[in-house]
Short mmCIF file of C-alpha atoms and ligand atoms in Angstrom, two decimals:
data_model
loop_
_atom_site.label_atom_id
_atom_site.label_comp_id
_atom_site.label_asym_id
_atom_site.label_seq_id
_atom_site.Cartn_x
_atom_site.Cartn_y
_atom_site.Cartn_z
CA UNK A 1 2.84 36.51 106.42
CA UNK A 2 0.85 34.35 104.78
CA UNK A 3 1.70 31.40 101.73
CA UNK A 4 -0.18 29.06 99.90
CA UNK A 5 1.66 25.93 100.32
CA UNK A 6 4.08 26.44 103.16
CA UNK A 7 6.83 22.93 103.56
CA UNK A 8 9.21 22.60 106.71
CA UNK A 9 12.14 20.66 105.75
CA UNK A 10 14.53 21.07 102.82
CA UNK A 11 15.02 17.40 102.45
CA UNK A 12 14.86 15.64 98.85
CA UNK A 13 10.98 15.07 100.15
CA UNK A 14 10.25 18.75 100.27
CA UNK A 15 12.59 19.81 97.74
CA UNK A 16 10.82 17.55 95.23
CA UNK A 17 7.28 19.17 96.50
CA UNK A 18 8.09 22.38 95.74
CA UNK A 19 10.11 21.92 92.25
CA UNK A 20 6.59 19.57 91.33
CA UNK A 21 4.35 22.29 92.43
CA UNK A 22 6.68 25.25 90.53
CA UNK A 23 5.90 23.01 86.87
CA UNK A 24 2.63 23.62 87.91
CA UNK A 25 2.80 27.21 88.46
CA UNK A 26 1.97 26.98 92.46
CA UNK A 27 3.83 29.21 94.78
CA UNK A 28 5.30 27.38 97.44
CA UNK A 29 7.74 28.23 100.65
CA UNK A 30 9.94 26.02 102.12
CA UNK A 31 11.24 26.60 106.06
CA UNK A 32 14.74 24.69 106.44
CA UNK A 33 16.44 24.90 109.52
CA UNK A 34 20.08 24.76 108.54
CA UNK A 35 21.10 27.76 107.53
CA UNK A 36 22.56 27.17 104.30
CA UNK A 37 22.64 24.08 101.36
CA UNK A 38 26.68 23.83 102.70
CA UNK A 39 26.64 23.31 105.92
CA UNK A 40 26.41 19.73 105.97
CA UNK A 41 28.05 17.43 103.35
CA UNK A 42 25.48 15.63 101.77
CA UNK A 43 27.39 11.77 101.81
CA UNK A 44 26.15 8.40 100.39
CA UNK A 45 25.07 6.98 97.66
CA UNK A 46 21.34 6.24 96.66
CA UNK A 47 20.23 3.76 94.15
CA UNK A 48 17.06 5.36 92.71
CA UNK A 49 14.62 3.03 91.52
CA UNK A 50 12.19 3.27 88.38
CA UNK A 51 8.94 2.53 90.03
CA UNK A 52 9.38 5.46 92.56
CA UNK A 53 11.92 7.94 92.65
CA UNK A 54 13.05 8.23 88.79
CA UNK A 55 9.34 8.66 88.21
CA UNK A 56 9.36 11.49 90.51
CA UNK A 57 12.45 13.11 88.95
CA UNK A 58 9.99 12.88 86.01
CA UNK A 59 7.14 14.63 87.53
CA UNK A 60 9.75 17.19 88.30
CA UNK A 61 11.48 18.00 84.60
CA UNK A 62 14.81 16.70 86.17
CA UNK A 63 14.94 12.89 85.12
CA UNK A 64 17.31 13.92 81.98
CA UNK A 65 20.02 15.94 84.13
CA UNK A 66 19.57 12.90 86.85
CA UNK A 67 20.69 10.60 84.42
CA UNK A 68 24.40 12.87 84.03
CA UNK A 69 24.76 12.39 87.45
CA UNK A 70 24.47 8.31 87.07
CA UNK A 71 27.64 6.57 88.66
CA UNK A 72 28.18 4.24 86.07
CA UNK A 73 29.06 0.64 87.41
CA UNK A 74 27.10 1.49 90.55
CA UNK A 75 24.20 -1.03 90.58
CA UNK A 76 27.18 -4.13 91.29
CA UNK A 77 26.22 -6.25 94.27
CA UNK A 78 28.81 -8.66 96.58
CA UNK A 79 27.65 -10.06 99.27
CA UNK A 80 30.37 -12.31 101.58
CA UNK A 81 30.92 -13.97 104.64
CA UNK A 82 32.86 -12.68 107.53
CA UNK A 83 36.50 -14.86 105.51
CA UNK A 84 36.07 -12.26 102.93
CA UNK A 85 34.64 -15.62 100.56
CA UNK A 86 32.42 -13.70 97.54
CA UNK A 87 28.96 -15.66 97.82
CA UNK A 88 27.52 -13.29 95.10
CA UNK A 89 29.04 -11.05 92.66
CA UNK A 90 26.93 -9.58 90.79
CA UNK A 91 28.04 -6.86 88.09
CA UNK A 92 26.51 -3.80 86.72
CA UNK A 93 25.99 -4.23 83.61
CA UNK A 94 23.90 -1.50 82.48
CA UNK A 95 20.58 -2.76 82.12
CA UNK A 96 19.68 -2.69 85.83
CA UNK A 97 16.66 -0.26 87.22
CA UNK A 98 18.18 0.88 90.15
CA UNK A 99 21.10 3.71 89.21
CA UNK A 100 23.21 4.87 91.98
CA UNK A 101 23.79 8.53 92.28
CA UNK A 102 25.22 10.54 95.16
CA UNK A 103 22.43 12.16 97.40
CA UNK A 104 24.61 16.00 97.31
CA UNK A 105 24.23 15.85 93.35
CA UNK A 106 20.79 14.77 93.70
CA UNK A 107 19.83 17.68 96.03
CA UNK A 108 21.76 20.10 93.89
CA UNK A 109 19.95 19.22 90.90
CA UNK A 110 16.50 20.05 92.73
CA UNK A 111 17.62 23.03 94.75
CA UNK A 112 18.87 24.68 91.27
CA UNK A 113 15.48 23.85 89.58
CA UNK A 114 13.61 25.98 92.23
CA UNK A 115 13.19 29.87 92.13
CA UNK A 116 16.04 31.75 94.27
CA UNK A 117 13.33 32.96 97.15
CA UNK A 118 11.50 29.24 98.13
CA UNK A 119 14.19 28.64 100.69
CA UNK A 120 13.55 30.53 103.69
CA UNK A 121 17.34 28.95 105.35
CA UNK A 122 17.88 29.21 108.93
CA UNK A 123 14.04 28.61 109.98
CA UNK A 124 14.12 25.89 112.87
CA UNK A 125 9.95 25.26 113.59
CA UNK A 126 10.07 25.42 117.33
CA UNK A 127 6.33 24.73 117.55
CA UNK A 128 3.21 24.45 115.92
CA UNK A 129 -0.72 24.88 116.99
CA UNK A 130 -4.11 24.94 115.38
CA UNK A 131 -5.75 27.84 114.64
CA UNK A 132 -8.88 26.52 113.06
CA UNK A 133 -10.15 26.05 109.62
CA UNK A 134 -7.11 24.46 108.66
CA UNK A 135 -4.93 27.41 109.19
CA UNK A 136 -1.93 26.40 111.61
CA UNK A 137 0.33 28.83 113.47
CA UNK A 138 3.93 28.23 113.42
CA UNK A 139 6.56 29.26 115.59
CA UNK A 140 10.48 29.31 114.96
CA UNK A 141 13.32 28.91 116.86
CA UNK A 142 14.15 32.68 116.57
CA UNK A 143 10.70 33.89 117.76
CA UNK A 144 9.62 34.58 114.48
CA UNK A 145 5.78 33.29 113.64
CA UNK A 146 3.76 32.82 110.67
CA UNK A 147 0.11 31.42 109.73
CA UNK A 148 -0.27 28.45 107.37
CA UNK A 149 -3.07 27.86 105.06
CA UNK A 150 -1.35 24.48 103.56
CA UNK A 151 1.15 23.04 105.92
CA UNK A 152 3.67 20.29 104.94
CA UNK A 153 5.52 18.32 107.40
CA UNK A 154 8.74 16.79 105.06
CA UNK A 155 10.98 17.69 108.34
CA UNK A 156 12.32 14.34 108.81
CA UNK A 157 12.66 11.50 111.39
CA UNK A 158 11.82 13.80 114.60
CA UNK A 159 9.15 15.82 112.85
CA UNK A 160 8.02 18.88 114.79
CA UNK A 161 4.53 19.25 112.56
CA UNK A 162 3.81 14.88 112.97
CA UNK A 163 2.68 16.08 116.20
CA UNK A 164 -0.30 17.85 114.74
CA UNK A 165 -1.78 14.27 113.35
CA UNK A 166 -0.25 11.69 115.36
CA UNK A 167 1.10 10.66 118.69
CA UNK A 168 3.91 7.92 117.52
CA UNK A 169 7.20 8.04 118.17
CA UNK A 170 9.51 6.52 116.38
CA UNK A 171 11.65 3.61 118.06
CA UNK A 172 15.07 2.44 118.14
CA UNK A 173 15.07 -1.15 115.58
CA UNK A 174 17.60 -2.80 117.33
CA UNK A 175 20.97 -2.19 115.10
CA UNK A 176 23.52 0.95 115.31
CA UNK A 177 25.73 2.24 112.33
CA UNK A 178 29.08 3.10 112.35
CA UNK A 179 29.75 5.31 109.05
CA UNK A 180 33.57 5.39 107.89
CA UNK A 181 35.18 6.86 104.93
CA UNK A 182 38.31 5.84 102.99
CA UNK A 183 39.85 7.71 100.05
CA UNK A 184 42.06 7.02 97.59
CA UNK A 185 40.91 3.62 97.67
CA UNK A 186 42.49 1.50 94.95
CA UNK A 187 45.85 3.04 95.50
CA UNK A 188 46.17 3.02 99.64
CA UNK A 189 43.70 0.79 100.57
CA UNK A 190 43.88 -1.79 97.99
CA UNK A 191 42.43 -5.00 99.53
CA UNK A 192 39.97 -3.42 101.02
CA UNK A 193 38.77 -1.95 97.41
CA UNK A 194 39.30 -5.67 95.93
CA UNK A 195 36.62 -6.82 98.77
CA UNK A 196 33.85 -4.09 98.55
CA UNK A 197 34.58 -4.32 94.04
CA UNK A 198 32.28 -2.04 91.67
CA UNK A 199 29.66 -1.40 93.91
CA UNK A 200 27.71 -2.19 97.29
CA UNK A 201 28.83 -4.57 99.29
CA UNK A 202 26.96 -6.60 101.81
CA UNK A 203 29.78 -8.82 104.26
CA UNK A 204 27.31 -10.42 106.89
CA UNK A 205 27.37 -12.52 110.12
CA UNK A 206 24.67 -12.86 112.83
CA UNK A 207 24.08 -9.68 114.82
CA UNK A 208 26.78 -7.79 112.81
CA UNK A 209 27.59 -7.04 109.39
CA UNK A 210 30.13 -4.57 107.12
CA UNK A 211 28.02 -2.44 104.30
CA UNK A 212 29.66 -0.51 101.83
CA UNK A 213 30.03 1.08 98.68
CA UNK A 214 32.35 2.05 96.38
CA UNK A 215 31.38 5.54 95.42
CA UNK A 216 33.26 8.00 93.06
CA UNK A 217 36.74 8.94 92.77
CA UNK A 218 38.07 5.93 94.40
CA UNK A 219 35.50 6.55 97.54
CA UNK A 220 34.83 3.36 100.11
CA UNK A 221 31.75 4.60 102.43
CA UNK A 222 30.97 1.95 104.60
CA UNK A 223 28.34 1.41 107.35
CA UNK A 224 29.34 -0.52 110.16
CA UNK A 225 26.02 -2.73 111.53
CA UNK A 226 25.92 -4.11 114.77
CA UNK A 227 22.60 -5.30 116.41
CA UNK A 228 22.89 -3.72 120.00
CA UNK A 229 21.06 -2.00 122.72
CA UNK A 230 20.03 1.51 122.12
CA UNK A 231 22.61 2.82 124.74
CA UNK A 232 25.51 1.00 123.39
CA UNK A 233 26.88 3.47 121.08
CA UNK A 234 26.48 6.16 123.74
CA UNK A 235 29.08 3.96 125.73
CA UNK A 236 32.22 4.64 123.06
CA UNK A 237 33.96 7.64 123.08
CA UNK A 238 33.79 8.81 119.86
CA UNK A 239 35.65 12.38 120.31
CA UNK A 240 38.46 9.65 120.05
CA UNK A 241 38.48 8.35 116.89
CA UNK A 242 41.07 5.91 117.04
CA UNK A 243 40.14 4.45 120.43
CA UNK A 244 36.23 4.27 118.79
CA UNK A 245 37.60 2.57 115.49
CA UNK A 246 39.36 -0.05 117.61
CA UNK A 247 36.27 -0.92 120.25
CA UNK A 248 34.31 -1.08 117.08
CA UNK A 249 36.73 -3.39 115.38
CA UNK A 250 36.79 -5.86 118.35
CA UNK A 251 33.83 -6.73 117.40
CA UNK A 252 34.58 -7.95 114.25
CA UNK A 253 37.72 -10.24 115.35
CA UNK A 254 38.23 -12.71 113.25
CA UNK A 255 36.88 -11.11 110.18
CA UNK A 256 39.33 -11.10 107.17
CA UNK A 257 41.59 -7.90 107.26
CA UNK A 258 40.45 -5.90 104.35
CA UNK A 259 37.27 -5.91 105.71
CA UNK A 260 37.97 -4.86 109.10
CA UNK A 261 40.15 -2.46 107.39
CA UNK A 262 37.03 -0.37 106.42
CA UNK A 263 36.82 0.40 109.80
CA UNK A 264 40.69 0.45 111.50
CA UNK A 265 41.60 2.52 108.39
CA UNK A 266 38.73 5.14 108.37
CA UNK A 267 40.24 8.54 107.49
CA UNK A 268 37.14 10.56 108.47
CA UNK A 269 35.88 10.92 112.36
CA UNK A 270 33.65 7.50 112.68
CA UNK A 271 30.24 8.68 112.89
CA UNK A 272 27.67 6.95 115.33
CA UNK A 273 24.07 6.23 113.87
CA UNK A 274 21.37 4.65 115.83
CA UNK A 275 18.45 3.51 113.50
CA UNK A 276 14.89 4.55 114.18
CA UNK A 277 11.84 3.50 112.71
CA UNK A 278 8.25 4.62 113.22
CA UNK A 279 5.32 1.75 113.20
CA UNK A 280 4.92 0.14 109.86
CA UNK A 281 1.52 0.77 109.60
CA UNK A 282 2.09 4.13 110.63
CA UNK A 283 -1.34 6.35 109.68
CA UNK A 284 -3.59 9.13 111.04
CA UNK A 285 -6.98 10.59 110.29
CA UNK A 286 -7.91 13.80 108.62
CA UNK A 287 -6.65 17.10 109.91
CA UNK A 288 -7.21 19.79 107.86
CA UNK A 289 -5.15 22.13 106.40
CA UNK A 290 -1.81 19.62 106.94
CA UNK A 291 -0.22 16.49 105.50
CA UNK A 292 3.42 14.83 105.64
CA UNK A 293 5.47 13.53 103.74
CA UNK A 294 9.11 11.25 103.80
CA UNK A 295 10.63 10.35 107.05
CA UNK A 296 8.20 12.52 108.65
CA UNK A 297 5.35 10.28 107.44
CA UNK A 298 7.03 6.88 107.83
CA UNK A 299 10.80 6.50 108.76
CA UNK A 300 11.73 3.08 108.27
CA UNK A 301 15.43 1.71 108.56
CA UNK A 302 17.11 1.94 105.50
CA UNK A 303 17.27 -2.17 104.57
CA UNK A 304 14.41 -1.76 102.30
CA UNK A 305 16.47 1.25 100.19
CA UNK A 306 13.35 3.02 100.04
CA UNK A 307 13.42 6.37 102.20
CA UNK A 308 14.91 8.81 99.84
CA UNK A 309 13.27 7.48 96.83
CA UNK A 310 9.65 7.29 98.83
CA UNK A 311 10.28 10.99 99.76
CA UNK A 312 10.43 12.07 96.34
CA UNK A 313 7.45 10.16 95.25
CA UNK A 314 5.86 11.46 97.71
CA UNK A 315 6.46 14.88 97.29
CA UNK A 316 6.07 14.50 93.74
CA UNK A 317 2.55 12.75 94.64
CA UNK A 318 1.41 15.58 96.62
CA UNK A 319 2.30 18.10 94.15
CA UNK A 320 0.43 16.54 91.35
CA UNK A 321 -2.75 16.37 94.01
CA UNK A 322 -2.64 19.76 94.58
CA UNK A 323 -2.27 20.47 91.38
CA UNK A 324 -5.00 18.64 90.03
CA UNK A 325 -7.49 19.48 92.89
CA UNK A 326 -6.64 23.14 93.29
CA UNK A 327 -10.23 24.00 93.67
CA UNK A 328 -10.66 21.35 96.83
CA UNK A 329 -7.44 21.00 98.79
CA UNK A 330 -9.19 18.51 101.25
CA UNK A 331 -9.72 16.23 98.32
CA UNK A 332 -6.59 16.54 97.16
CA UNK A 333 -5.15 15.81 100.57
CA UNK A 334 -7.04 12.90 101.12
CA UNK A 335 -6.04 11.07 97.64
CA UNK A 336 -2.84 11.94 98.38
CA UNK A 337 -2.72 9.81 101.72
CA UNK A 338 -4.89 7.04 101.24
CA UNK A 339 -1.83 6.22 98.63
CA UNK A 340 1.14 7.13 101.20
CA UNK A 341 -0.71 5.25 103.41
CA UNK A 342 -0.19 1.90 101.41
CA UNK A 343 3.16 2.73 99.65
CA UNK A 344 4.54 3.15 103.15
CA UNK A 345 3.32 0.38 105.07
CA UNK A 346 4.48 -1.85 102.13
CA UNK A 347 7.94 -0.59 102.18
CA UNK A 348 8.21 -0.75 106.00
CA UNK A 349 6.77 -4.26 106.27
CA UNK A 350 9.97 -4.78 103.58
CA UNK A 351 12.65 -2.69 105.51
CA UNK A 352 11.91 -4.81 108.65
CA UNK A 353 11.95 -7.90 107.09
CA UNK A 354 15.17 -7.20 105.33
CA UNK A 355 17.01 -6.23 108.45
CA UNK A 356 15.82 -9.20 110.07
CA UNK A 357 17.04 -11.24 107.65
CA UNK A 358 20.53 -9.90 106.68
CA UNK A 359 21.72 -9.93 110.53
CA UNK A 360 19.91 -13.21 111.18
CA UNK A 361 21.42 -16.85 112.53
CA UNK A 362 21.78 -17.67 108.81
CA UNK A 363 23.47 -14.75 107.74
CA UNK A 364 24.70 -14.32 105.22
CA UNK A 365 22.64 -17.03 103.53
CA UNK A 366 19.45 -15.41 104.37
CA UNK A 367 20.12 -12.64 102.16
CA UNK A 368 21.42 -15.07 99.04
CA UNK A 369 18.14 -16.69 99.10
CA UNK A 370 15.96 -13.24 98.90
CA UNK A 371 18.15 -12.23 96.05
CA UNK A 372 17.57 -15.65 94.52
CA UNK A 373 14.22 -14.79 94.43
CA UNK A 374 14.45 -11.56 93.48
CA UNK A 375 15.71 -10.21 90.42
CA UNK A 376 15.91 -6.95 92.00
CA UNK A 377 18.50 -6.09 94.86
CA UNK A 378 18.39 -3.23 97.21
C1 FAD B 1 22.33 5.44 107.27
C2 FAD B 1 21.22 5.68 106.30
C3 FAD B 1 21.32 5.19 105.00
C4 FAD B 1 20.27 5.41 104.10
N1 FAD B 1 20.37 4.90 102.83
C5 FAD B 1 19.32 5.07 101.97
C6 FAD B 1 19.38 4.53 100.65
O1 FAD B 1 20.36 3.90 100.25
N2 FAD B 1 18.32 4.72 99.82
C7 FAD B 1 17.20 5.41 100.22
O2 FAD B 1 16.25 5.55 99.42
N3 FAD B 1 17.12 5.94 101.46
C8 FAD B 1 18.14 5.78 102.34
N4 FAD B 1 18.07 6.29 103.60
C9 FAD B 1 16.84 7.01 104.00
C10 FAD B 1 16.84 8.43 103.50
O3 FAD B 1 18.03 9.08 103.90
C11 FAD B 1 15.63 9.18 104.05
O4 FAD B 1 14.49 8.37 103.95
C12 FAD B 1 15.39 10.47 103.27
O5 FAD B 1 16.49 11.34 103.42
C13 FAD B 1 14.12 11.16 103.76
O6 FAD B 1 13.98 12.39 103.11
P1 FAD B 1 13.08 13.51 103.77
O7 FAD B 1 13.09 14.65 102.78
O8 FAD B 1 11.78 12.95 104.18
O9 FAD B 1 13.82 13.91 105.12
P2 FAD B 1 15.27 14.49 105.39
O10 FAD B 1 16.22 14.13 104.32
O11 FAD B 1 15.61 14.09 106.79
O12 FAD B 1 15.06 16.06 105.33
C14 FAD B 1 14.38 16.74 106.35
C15 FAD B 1 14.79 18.21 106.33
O13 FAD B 1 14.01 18.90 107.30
C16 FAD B 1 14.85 19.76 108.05
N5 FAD B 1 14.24 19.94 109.38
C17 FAD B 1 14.15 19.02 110.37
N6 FAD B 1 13.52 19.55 111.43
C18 FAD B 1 13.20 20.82 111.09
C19 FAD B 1 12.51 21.89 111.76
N7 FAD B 1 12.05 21.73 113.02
N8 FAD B 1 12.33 23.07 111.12
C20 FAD B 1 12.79 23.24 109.85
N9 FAD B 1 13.45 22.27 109.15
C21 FAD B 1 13.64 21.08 109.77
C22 FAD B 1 16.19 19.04 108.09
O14 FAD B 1 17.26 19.93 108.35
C23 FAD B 1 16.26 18.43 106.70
O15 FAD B 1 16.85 19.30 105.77
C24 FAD B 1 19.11 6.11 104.52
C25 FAD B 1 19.02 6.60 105.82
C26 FAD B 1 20.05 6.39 106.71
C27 FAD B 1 19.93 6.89 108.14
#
């Protein structure tokens, strides 16, 4: 079986690939492993920014049903000390450049624009190898093979196709996420609403901080942040989730209530996230024949806000090469990273810096005074 353009990973990256390269009339196949668009809920909220992924959703003929999916009031910023004392409070007040929407609409919206047979679901690449002349042989998880005359890698942090152009790795940065969920926020969880207000909130302290936002239908998502050593997380118990929600909580004694609420009061299993990054200046040379794109091409830890909304540019990017260089795919691929290439290390440099910063011995002041120079926020 052979395709033109063949992408592994159904992520926003590759999703916005093959939706850029359908406006330009260019078959495309996409190889996702999960095995349908439900079987993970798509959580969180992403602020998409107009220098990168609202361009993209351009590119792609979406930006118009993007903007019905806005969550108005979004873009409001707290940030607070462990007391629950508001430092910042910044509200949205419609003008800013960074709309919030949540990632399952987002994905919806680009798996609707794409023709009913690009999603091959249930595809897991098990392996891939060189077959010369850019052509690439992949194997999936089921046995099944296939030969690749254009092969995208947009399959994420622990990309299977990287391998083909580069020997990193990416590394734990140094800080673990708790994610916890409460509903029904401003009528059973009150305070805790009051603290996070209209939008994301950023409560910090050395080594440890609270992140949330309020998302919609009275929605408080929160990411606990502890800086800790990689195996620390493996050391709770999380198949109990009150036992978890308490050892995580003892580390925030002393924190005002309706902020260690967000994590005593979680109605959802707490889920465990150790953050990875790859290098910042994460490149490779020429390989014919395959490129990548997203996480696959530079995960980064998600301080800068950058990951989702670099994954669309990129795709969006790489469409338009291909499109405009048809005739000399080589040309097009080379364009194509010479700009990832400097996007990403920019944005990584950021994301590095930012997590430095917010969990530093100054915290939460650190991250006042980057917001005082910025009129931006993350
Ligand atoms: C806690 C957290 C919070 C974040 N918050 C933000 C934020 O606020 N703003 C922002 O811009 N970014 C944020 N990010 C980053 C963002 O989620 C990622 O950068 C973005 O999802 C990358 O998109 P992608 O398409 O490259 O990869 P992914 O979204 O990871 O998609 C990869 C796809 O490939 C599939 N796949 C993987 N392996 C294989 C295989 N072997 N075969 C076939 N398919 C495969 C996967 O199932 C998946 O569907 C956050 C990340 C984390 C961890």
């Amino acid at each position: 079986m052979n395709t033109p353009i063949t992408i592994i990973g159904a992520g926003l990256g590759g999703l916005m690939l093959a939706r850029v390269l359908h406006v330009h009339g260019i078959a495309s196949t996409i190889y996702e492993a999960e095995v349908s668009p439900d079987v993970r809920t798509q959580g969180g909220q992403l602020d998409i920014h107009d220098y990168n992924g609202q361009l993209a959703l351009k590119a792609a003929g979406l930006f118009d049903e993007f903007t019905t999916i806005i969550h108005a009031g979004g873009e409001a910023t707290r940030v607070l000390d462990k007391h629950g004392t508001v430092l910042l409070d910044e509200p949205d007040d419609g003008t800013g450049n960074r709309p919030e929407v949540q990632r399952g609409d987002l994905r919806r919206i680009l798996l609707n624009s794409l023709p009913a047979d690009t999603i091959r679901w249930g595809h897991r690449l098990a392996s891939v190898s060189p077959l010369g002349s850019g052509r690439h042989l992949l194997t999936f998880s089921d046995g099944g093979t296939m030969t690749s005359d254009i092969l995208v890698g947009a399959d994420g942090a622990w990309s299977k196709v990287r391998s083909l152009l580069s020997t990193a790795r990416p590394a734990y940065v140094g800080t673990s996420f708790i994610e916890t969920y409460l509903f029904d926020a401003y009528v059973r969880h009150e305070a805790s609403a009051d603290a996070v207000g209209a939008g994301a909130l950023f409560a910090l302290a050395p080594e440890k901080g609270i992140l949330a936002h309020r998302e919609a239908n009275g929605v408080l998502h929160t990411y606990v942040a502890l800086n800790k050593p990689e195996d620390w997380l493996d050391r709770i118990d999380f198949s109990d989730a009150t036992a978890a929600r308490a050892q995580v909580a003892k580390e925030f004694e002393g924190w005002a209530p309706a902020l260690t609420a967000l994590i005593t009061d979680g109605e959802t299993d707490p889920i465990p996230r150790k953050i990875y990054g790859l290098p910042v200046d994460h490149t490779w040379g020429r390989v014919p024949g395959v490129t990548l794109l997203g996480d696959a091409a530079h995960l980064m830890s998600p301080f800068a806000g950058e990951g989702a909304n670099l994954a669309m540019f990129d795709g969006a990017e790489l469409g338009k090469a291909i499109a405009t260089n048809a005739g000399d795919m080589e040309a097009a691929l080379c364009a194509y990273e010479a700009e990832l290439f400097r996007r990403s290390a920019s944005a990584a440099a950021e994301a590095e810096r930012n997590l430095k910063l917010c969990f530093d011995d100054n915290a939460p002041h650190s991250l006042l005074d980057l917001f005082s120079q910025s009129s931006t926020h993350q």
